[in-house]
Short mmCIF file of C-alpha atoms and ligand atoms in Angstrom, two decimals:
data_model
loop_
_atom_site.label_atom_id
_atom_site.label_comp_id
_atom_site.label_asym_id
_atom_site.label_seq_id
_atom_site.Cartn_x
_atom_site.Cartn_y
_atom_site.Cartn_z
CA MET I 11 -47.24 -32.34 115.02
CA MET I 12 -47.12 -32.46 111.21
CA LYS I 13 -44.86 -29.90 109.55
CA LYS I 14 -46.89 -27.53 107.39
CA PRO I 15 -45.83 -27.80 103.69
CA MET I 16 -44.24 -24.68 102.23
CA SER I 17 -46.72 -22.73 100.11
CA PHE I 18 -46.21 -22.70 96.36
CA THR I 19 -45.85 -18.90 96.35
CA LEU I 20 -43.15 -19.05 98.99
CA LYS I 21 -41.25 -21.67 96.99
CA ILE I 22 -41.37 -19.48 93.89
CA LEU I 23 -40.23 -16.46 95.91
CA ILE I 24 -37.25 -18.36 97.33
CA ALA I 25 -36.35 -19.71 93.87
CA VAL I 26 -36.44 -16.18 92.41
CA MET I 27 -34.28 -14.85 95.23
CA VAL I 28 -31.74 -17.64 94.74
CA ILE I 29 -31.60 -16.89 90.99
CA ILE I 30 -31.09 -13.17 91.68
CA VAL I 31 -28.30 -13.84 94.17
CA VAL I 32 -26.59 -16.29 91.78
CA LEU I 33 -26.86 -13.84 88.87
CA ALA I 34 -25.52 -10.98 90.99
CA LEU I 35 -22.61 -13.15 92.19
CA ALA I 36 -21.89 -14.33 88.64
CA SER I 37 -21.92 -10.74 87.32
CA TYR I 38 -19.65 -9.63 90.15
CA LEU I 39 -17.18 -12.44 89.47
CA PHE I 40 -17.33 -11.84 85.71
CA LEU I 41 -16.45 -8.17 86.25
CA LYS I 42 -13.76 -8.96 88.82
CA LEU I 43 -12.09 -11.86 87.03
CA ASN I 44 -12.30 -10.65 83.42
CA PRO I 45 -9.46 -8.17 82.86
CA GLU I 46 -11.26 -6.65 79.83
CA PHE I 47 -13.26 -4.46 82.19
CA GLY I 48 -10.12 -2.80 83.53
CA GLN I 49 -10.17 -1.17 86.91
CA ASN I 50 -11.75 2.07 87.99
CA PRO I 51 -9.79 4.36 90.31
CA ASP I 52 -10.17 3.51 94.01
CA SER I 53 -12.04 5.89 96.28
CA ALA I 54 -8.88 7.59 97.65
CA THR I 55 -7.68 8.31 94.11
CA SER I 56 -11.12 9.51 93.07
CA LEU I 57 -11.16 11.93 96.01
CA SER I 58 -8.05 13.59 94.60
CA PHE I 59 -9.99 14.41 91.42
CA ASN I 60 -12.01 16.96 93.39
CA GLN I 61 -9.09 19.30 92.67
CA SER I 62 -10.14 19.24 89.03
CA VAL I 63 -12.87 21.65 87.90
CA ASN I 64 -14.00 18.81 85.61
CA TYR I 65 -14.99 16.54 88.52
CA LYS I 66 -18.23 16.93 90.46
CA ASP I 67 -20.28 14.71 92.76
CA GLY I 68 -18.12 11.65 92.11
CA GLU I 69 -17.88 11.79 88.32
CA PHE I 70 -16.15 13.70 85.55
CA ILE I 71 -18.30 16.30 83.79
CA ASN I 72 -18.31 18.26 80.54
CA GLN I 73 -17.77 22.00 80.14
CA VAL I 74 -21.38 22.47 79.02
CA ALA I 75 -24.52 20.54 79.94
CA THR I 76 -24.41 17.26 77.99
CA PRO I 77 -27.38 14.92 78.28
CA MET I 78 -26.21 11.47 77.18
CA ILE I 79 -29.49 10.50 75.57
CA THR I 80 -31.74 13.10 73.97
CA SER I 81 -34.77 10.97 73.41
CA ASP I 82 -38.02 10.46 75.28
CA ASP I 83 -37.44 6.71 75.03
CA SER I 84 -36.19 4.92 78.11
CA GLN I 85 -32.69 3.40 78.12
CA ILE I 86 -34.28 -0.07 77.94
CA SER I 87 -36.43 0.76 74.91
CA LEU I 88 -33.39 2.33 73.22
CA LEU I 89 -31.43 -0.85 73.82
CA LEU I 90 -34.24 -3.05 72.52
CA ASN I 91 -34.68 -0.74 69.56
CA ASN I 92 -30.97 -0.99 68.76
CA ILE I 93 -31.11 -4.78 68.85
CA PHE I 94 -34.47 -5.46 67.20
CA GLY I 95 -35.38 -2.13 65.51
CA ALA I 96 -35.24 -1.40 61.78
CA LYS I 97 -31.63 -1.35 60.55
CA LYS I 98 -30.10 0.47 57.61
CA ALA I 99 -29.16 -1.94 54.87
CA ASN I 100 -25.56 -0.92 54.72
CA LEU I 101 -24.09 -0.90 58.23
CA LYS I 102 -21.02 -2.82 57.04
CA PRO I 103 -19.23 -3.00 53.69
CA GLN I 104 -19.92 -6.23 51.81
CA ALA I 105 -16.45 -6.44 50.28
CA GLU I 106 -13.06 -6.24 51.97
CA LEU I 107 -11.93 -2.65 52.41
CA PRO I 108 -8.88 -1.62 50.36
CA THR I 109 -5.88 -1.21 52.66
CA ASN I 110 -2.10 -0.77 52.64
CA LYS I 111 0.36 -2.35 55.00
CA PRO I 112 3.51 -0.23 55.27
CA ASN I 113 6.70 -1.42 56.96
CA PHE I 114 6.45 0.86 59.99
CA LYS I 115 9.93 -0.09 61.18
CA GLN I 116 11.47 1.25 57.99
CA LEU I 117 9.74 4.62 57.90
CA ASN I 118 12.30 7.42 58.18
CA ILE I 119 11.97 8.91 61.67
CA ASN I 120 12.82 12.34 60.30
CA ASP I 121 9.60 12.39 58.28
CA ASP I 122 6.51 13.89 59.90
CA LEU I 123 3.69 11.57 58.88
CA PHE I 124 0.54 9.78 59.95
CA VAL I 125 -1.02 6.42 59.13
CA TRP I 126 -4.71 5.83 59.81
CA LEU I 127 -5.18 2.32 61.26
CA GLY I 128 -8.99 2.44 61.04
CA HIS I 129 -11.64 3.91 63.41
CA SER I 130 -9.80 6.37 65.73
CA SER I 131 -6.43 4.58 65.71
CA TYR I 132 -3.37 6.36 64.33
CA TYR I 133 0.36 5.84 64.02
CA ILE I 134 2.14 9.21 63.98
CA GLN I 135 5.71 10.34 63.46
CA LEU I 136 6.19 13.91 64.57
CA GLY I 137 9.27 15.81 65.73
CA GLY I 138 11.32 12.60 65.79
CA MET I 139 8.79 10.78 68.01
CA ARG I 140 6.86 7.60 67.27
CA ILE I 141 3.33 7.86 68.59
CA LEU I 142 0.28 5.61 68.71
CA ILE I 143 -3.17 7.02 69.41
CA ASP I 144 -6.07 4.82 70.58
CA PRO I 145 -4.67 1.68 68.89
CA ILE I 146 -7.13 -1.23 68.49
CA PHE I 147 -5.53 -4.36 67.02
CA SER I 148 -8.34 -6.69 68.18
CA LYS I 149 -11.03 -7.99 65.86
CA ASN I 150 -13.72 -6.66 68.17
CA ALA I 151 -14.26 -3.40 70.00
CA ALA I 152 -16.07 -4.95 72.94
CA PRO I 153 -15.33 -6.99 76.09
CA VAL I 154 -16.84 -10.11 74.47
CA SER I 155 -15.66 -11.62 71.21
CA PHE I 156 -19.06 -11.85 69.50
CA ALA I 157 -19.87 -8.12 69.60
CA VAL I 158 -18.79 -5.12 67.48
CA ALA I 159 -16.75 -7.03 64.91
CA ALA I 160 -14.37 -5.10 62.66
CA PHE I 161 -15.15 -4.72 58.94
CA LYS I 162 -13.78 -7.35 56.58
CA GLY I 163 -10.16 -6.79 55.61
CA THR I 164 -9.40 -4.27 58.39
CA ASN I 165 -7.64 -6.61 60.85
CA ILE I 166 -4.21 -6.19 59.36
CA PHE I 167 -2.06 -4.75 62.16
CA ASN I 168 -0.65 -6.05 65.41
CA ALA I 169 1.81 -4.74 67.99
CA ASP I 170 4.75 -6.61 66.39
CA ASP I 171 4.37 -4.54 63.21
CA PHE I 172 5.51 -1.40 65.03
CA PRO I 173 8.89 -0.15 66.21
CA ASP I 174 9.22 0.87 69.88
CA ILE I 175 6.67 3.56 70.63
CA ASP I 176 7.86 6.77 72.34
CA LEU I 177 4.37 7.89 73.25
CA LEU I 178 1.05 6.10 73.56
CA LEU I 179 -1.91 8.49 73.77
CA ILE I 180 -5.31 7.26 74.92
CA THR I 181 -8.27 9.65 74.60
CA HIS I 182 -10.67 7.73 76.89
CA ASP I 183 -11.54 4.32 78.29
CA HIS I 184 -14.29 3.11 75.91
CA TYR I 185 -13.65 -0.28 74.29
CA ASP I 186 -13.17 1.14 70.80
CA HIS I 187 -10.32 3.37 72.09
CA LEU I 188 -8.71 1.43 74.94
CA ASP I 189 -8.31 -2.20 73.91
CA TYR I 190 -7.09 -4.59 76.60
CA PRO I 191 -5.22 -7.09 74.34
CA THR I 192 -3.58 -4.23 72.42
CA ILE I 193 -2.45 -2.46 75.59
CA LYS I 194 -1.08 -5.77 76.91
CA ALA I 195 0.81 -6.35 73.67
CA LEU I 196 2.32 -2.85 73.80
CA GLU I 197 3.50 -3.08 77.41
CA PHE I 198 7.16 -3.72 76.65
CA LYS I 199 7.50 -1.49 73.61
CA THR I 200 5.94 1.70 74.99
CA LYS I 201 8.15 4.33 76.61
CA GLN I 202 5.50 6.73 77.84
CA VAL I 203 1.70 6.88 78.08
CA ILE I 204 -0.51 9.94 78.46
CA ALA I 205 -4.23 9.50 79.24
CA GLY I 206 -6.93 11.28 81.23
CA LEU I 207 -7.27 11.47 85.01
CA GLY I 208 -8.20 8.08 86.47
CA MET I 209 -6.86 6.05 83.54
CA ARG I 210 -3.74 4.82 85.33
CA SER I 211 -5.80 2.28 87.27
CA HIS I 212 -6.65 0.36 84.07
CA PHE I 213 -2.94 0.09 83.29
CA ALA I 214 -2.25 -0.86 86.92
CA ARG I 215 -4.49 -3.90 86.44
CA TRP I 216 -3.00 -4.82 83.07
CA TRP I 217 0.71 -3.98 83.34
CA HIS I 218 3.43 -5.08 85.74
CA GLU I 219 4.01 -2.62 88.56
CA GLN I 220 7.55 -1.78 87.38
CA ASN I 221 6.10 -0.69 84.05
CA LEU I 222 4.07 2.04 85.72
CA GLN I 223 7.20 3.69 87.14
CA LEU I 224 9.39 6.25 85.43
CA LYS I 225 12.81 4.80 84.69
CA GLN I 226 14.76 7.80 86.00
CA ASN I 227 14.43 10.64 88.47
CA THR I 228 16.17 13.22 86.37
CA LYS I 229 13.16 13.70 84.09
CA GLN I 230 12.38 17.17 85.41
CA ASN I 231 15.83 18.45 84.51
CA ASP I 232 15.54 16.80 81.10
CA ASP I 233 12.27 18.53 80.41
CA ALA I 234 13.59 21.90 81.51
CA GLN I 235 16.54 21.42 79.18
CA ASN I 236 14.23 20.32 76.37
CA LEU I 237 12.10 23.40 76.86
CA ALA I 238 15.20 25.58 76.63
CA ASN I 239 16.22 23.75 73.45
CA ILE I 240 12.89 24.39 71.79
CA GLU I 241 12.92 28.04 72.80
CA HIS I 242 16.33 28.30 71.28
CA GLN I 243 15.15 26.80 68.00
CA THR I 244 11.99 28.75 67.45
CA ASN I 245 9.86 31.56 68.73
CA LYS I 246 6.69 29.66 67.88
CA SER I 247 6.77 26.91 70.48
CA PRO I 248 6.50 25.71 73.11
CA ILE I 249 3.18 27.19 73.99
CA THR I 250 3.21 28.51 77.54
CA GLU I 251 -0.06 30.44 77.60
CA HIS I 252 -3.39 28.80 78.48
CA ILE I 253 -1.69 25.60 79.60
CA SER I 254 -0.30 24.11 82.75
CA LEU I 255 3.16 22.74 81.95
CA LYS I 256 3.69 19.49 83.86
CA ASN I 257 6.55 17.07 84.36
CA PHE I 258 6.07 13.37 83.89
CA THR I 259 5.59 11.66 87.25
CA SER I 260 4.61 8.22 85.94
CA LYS I 261 5.16 6.11 82.88
CA VAL I 262 1.36 6.11 82.65
CA GLN I 263 0.87 9.83 83.02
CA GLU I 264 -2.60 11.12 83.83
CA ALA I 265 -3.61 14.51 82.47
CA ASP I 266 -6.34 17.01 83.18
CA TRP I 267 -7.58 19.36 80.46
CA TYR I 268 -4.90 21.92 79.51
CA ASP I 269 -2.08 19.93 81.13
CA SER I 270 0.90 19.98 78.81
CA PHE I 271 4.05 17.87 78.56
CA ILE I 272 7.29 18.20 76.63
CA MET I 273 9.20 15.34 75.03
CA GLN I 274 12.25 16.68 73.21
CA ASN I 275 10.86 18.78 70.36
CA LEU I 276 7.28 17.68 70.87
CA GLN I 277 4.73 19.43 73.05
CA ILE I 278 1.60 17.49 74.00
CA ILE I 279 -1.47 19.35 75.28
CA ALA I 280 -4.42 17.45 76.79
CA LEU I 281 -7.59 19.27 75.77
CA PRO I 282 -11.33 19.15 76.45
CA ALA I 283 -13.75 16.93 74.56
CA ARG I 284 -17.53 16.60 75.03
CA HIS I 285 -18.14 12.98 75.85
CA PHE I 286 -18.37 10.45 78.68
CA SER I 287 -16.48 7.41 79.97
CA GLY I 288 -16.67 4.03 81.65
CA ARG I 289 -16.18 0.35 80.82
CA THR I 290 -18.79 -0.85 83.34
CA LEU I 291 -22.01 0.61 84.73
CA VAL I 292 -20.02 3.17 86.77
CA LYS I 293 -20.65 6.58 85.17
CA ASN I 294 -17.74 8.77 84.07
CA PRO I 295 -15.00 7.40 86.37
CA THR I 296 -12.14 8.65 84.13
CA LEU I 297 -11.52 11.82 82.11
CA TRP I 298 -11.90 12.00 78.30
CA LEU I 299 -9.45 14.07 76.26
CA GLY I 300 -8.55 15.52 72.91
CA PHE I 301 -4.85 16.09 72.12
CA ALA I 302 -2.85 18.81 70.41
CA LEU I 303 0.61 17.74 69.23
CA ILE I 304 2.88 20.68 68.59
CA THR I 305 6.42 20.96 67.24
CA PRO I 306 8.26 23.99 65.92
CA ASN I 307 7.02 23.00 62.43
CA LYS I 308 3.62 21.38 62.84
CA ARG I 309 0.40 21.53 64.82
CA LEU I 310 -1.93 18.51 64.86
CA PHE I 311 -5.21 17.96 66.71
CA PHE I 312 -7.12 14.79 67.68
CA SER I 313 -10.63 15.31 68.98
CA GLY I 314 -11.04 11.92 70.66
CA ASP I 315 -14.74 11.14 70.87
CA SER I 316 -16.62 14.40 71.12
CA GLY I 317 -19.91 16.06 70.45
CA TYR I 318 -19.86 19.49 68.86
CA GLY I 319 -19.40 22.34 71.30
CA PRO I 320 -17.77 25.70 71.98
CA HIS I 321 -14.51 23.97 72.97
CA PHE I 322 -13.45 23.66 69.33
CA ALA I 323 -13.51 27.42 68.66
CA ASP I 324 -11.78 27.96 72.01
CA ILE I 325 -9.02 25.45 71.17
CA GLY I 326 -8.71 26.97 67.68
CA SER I 327 -8.26 30.48 69.05
CA LYS I 328 -5.74 29.38 71.69
CA PHE I 329 -3.66 26.81 69.81
CA GLY I 330 -4.61 27.02 66.09
CA ALA I 331 -4.09 27.15 63.26
CA PHE I 332 -3.69 23.38 62.94
CA ASP I 333 -1.94 21.82 59.96
CA TRP I 334 -4.11 18.73 60.25
CA VAL I 335 -7.01 17.70 62.46
CA THR I 336 -8.82 14.39 62.75
CA LEU I 337 -12.24 14.52 64.32
CA ASP I 338 -15.00 12.22 65.54
CA SER I 339 -17.28 12.05 62.47
CA GLY I 340 -19.09 8.71 62.71
CA GLN I 341 -21.37 6.60 64.94
CA TYR I 342 -23.69 9.59 65.33
CA ASP I 343 -27.41 9.45 66.08
CA PRO I 344 -29.93 12.18 66.92
CA ARG I 345 -30.56 10.29 70.16
CA TRP I 346 -26.98 10.87 71.35
CA GLN I 347 -26.33 14.08 69.48
CA PHE I 348 -24.23 15.75 72.20
CA VAL I 349 -21.54 13.07 72.58
CA HIS I 350 -20.64 12.34 68.93
CA MET I 351 -20.57 14.62 65.88
CA ASN I 352 -22.24 14.09 62.54
CA PRO I 353 -20.11 14.95 59.47
CA GLU I 354 -21.53 18.47 59.12
CA GLN I 355 -20.69 19.22 62.74
CA SER I 356 -17.17 17.84 62.43
CA ALA I 357 -16.67 19.90 59.24
CA ALA I 358 -17.74 22.98 61.26
CA ALA I 359 -15.42 21.95 64.10
CA ALA I 360 -12.47 21.69 61.67
CA PHE I 361 -13.24 25.26 60.63
CA ASP I 362 -13.44 26.37 64.30
CA LEU I 363 -10.00 24.80 64.85
CA GLN I 364 -8.62 26.83 61.90
CA ALA I 365 -7.57 23.57 60.28
CA LYS I 366 -5.68 23.41 57.00
CA ALA I 367 -6.64 19.76 56.47
CA PHE I 368 -9.27 17.48 58.02
CA THR I 369 -9.68 13.68 58.20
CA PRO I 370 -12.87 12.02 59.49
CA ALA I 371 -12.24 9.61 62.38
CA HIS I 372 -14.38 7.12 64.35
CA VAL I 373 -15.29 5.58 60.99
CA GLY I 374 -14.25 2.79 58.65
CA ARG I 375 -13.75 -0.20 60.95
CA PHE I 376 -16.58 -0.69 63.46
CA SER I 377 -20.30 -0.01 63.16
CA LEU I 378 -21.69 1.36 66.43
CA ALA I 379 -24.65 3.39 65.15
CA ASN I 380 -27.52 2.97 62.75
CA HIS I 381 -26.10 4.75 59.70
CA ASP I 382 -24.54 3.45 56.50
CA TRP I 383 -20.87 2.70 57.09
CA ASP I 384 -19.78 5.02 54.23
CA GLU I 385 -22.24 7.84 54.95
CA PRO I 386 -19.71 9.87 57.03
CA PHE I 387 -17.30 10.00 54.06
CA LYS I 388 -20.05 11.01 51.62
CA ARG I 389 -21.53 13.67 53.88
CA ALA I 390 -18.11 15.05 54.92
CA SER I 391 -17.12 15.37 51.22
CA ILE I 392 -20.10 17.69 50.70
CA ALA I 393 -19.93 19.50 54.06
CA ILE I 394 -16.35 20.70 53.60
CA ASN I 395 -17.41 22.74 50.56
CA ASN I 396 -18.58 25.42 52.98
CA TYR I 397 -15.02 25.92 54.17
CA GLY I 398 -11.55 26.55 52.82
CA TYR I 399 -9.53 23.60 54.12
CA GLU I 400 -8.65 20.26 52.48
CA LEU I 401 -10.34 16.91 53.11
CA TRP I 402 -7.79 14.11 53.47
CA THR I 403 -9.29 10.60 53.25
CA PRO I 404 -6.46 8.08 53.33
CA LYS I 405 -7.10 4.37 53.06
CA ILE I 406 -6.36 2.31 56.16
CA GLY I 407 -2.57 1.91 56.22
CA GLN I 408 -1.79 4.61 53.65
CA VAL I 409 1.25 6.67 54.70
CA VAL I 410 0.46 10.40 54.64
CA TYR I 411 3.56 12.61 54.69
CA LEU I 412 2.43 15.89 56.20
CA ASP I 413 4.71 17.97 53.97
CA ASN I 414 3.86 16.01 50.85
CA PRO I 415 0.43 14.37 51.14
CA PRO I 416 -0.45 11.79 48.48
CA PRO I 417 -3.53 12.13 46.26
CA PHE I 418 -6.54 10.81 48.16
CA GLU I 419 -9.07 8.47 46.54
CA THR I 420 -12.78 8.13 47.25
CA TRP I 421 -11.95 4.50 48.10
CA TRP I 422 -15.26 3.88 49.90
CA HIS I 423 -17.08 3.92 46.53
CA LYS I 424 -15.24 0.78 45.48
CA ALA I 425 -15.89 -1.07 48.74
CA GLN I 426 -19.67 -1.48 48.57
ZN1 ZN C 5 -16.40 6.96 73.41
#
């Protein structure tokens, strides 16, 4: 009997199925083998997050309802619109941005200061501690090297430029805040990390196991002694109300909102932000944070990525007034209005925080939204006129001594 030839439709169907299986396998391998994607917490670890009021139905949640996208458009049409839609003319500066490159290793550790490294990255000296926040030394803020390129002239720092870092703070796991090559490069010069719940698993994929462990077991006694020292020095800090004082249990310490840690004269408080997380398609697997850094002399606040919300007034009333705050002020869009702030909202948030000085962050290095790259600076300069605090707009790399800030230029005008 003659074998019946396979129908053309069946052949097409089989070919399509083979392509789908190959694509799925390739995507799976790409995610598994490419370390850029990090590693989400395993299911046993995720189960433990149910103890947090910020975790529900298998994902972290915000304090108030926060739709990611506030547009009738579908996700696909938004994506297509972002790629092919009408663009502003001025998403990136044409010229190199003016920058400074200080010798970080020679900065006097007794000086309280900050250096903006572009976007949301900062080097801080406070209370005798050297701190990095969301450092990105890569040329791209994306898992692939052709996407989200940094502005011309802004790739001027690398891990070797810095002295050993006492504290590395990571606000959340998005690519423009948690950069795999940077974290790798900082592995052997970082003494302690603090990041949100679930974030340790990224470091577990990227760092050697021994670098996730605390070096000593006497940490608890140290912290108790440190607390006593601070109490002896001042009546102002540490803050014990509204927070949950924790001891370090890992070199990569996870924190829930309102968890607080003490390192010598420095108190760190992990605080709420209004945002989301994830480096893959898994929704909100890790917690996003803002940070308050408090010493007997100074109070600083970092919003991380955040939409505007009641949390700023709450943080201001509990932990303000802040000497300096730096807030998410760029990459805004009406279509994702609840997860990033526009400059008017961040100016209002600085007021809510009872700030004495405010610096726009999430600006000046990467373009992730359809607005002119310098618009946040221009709009913030006008918006702050409604309030009584100062606007500090350092150039990338400019050293800002908190007790003696330099004059600030409108440097973005020259970088068209
Ligand atoms: Zn983000």
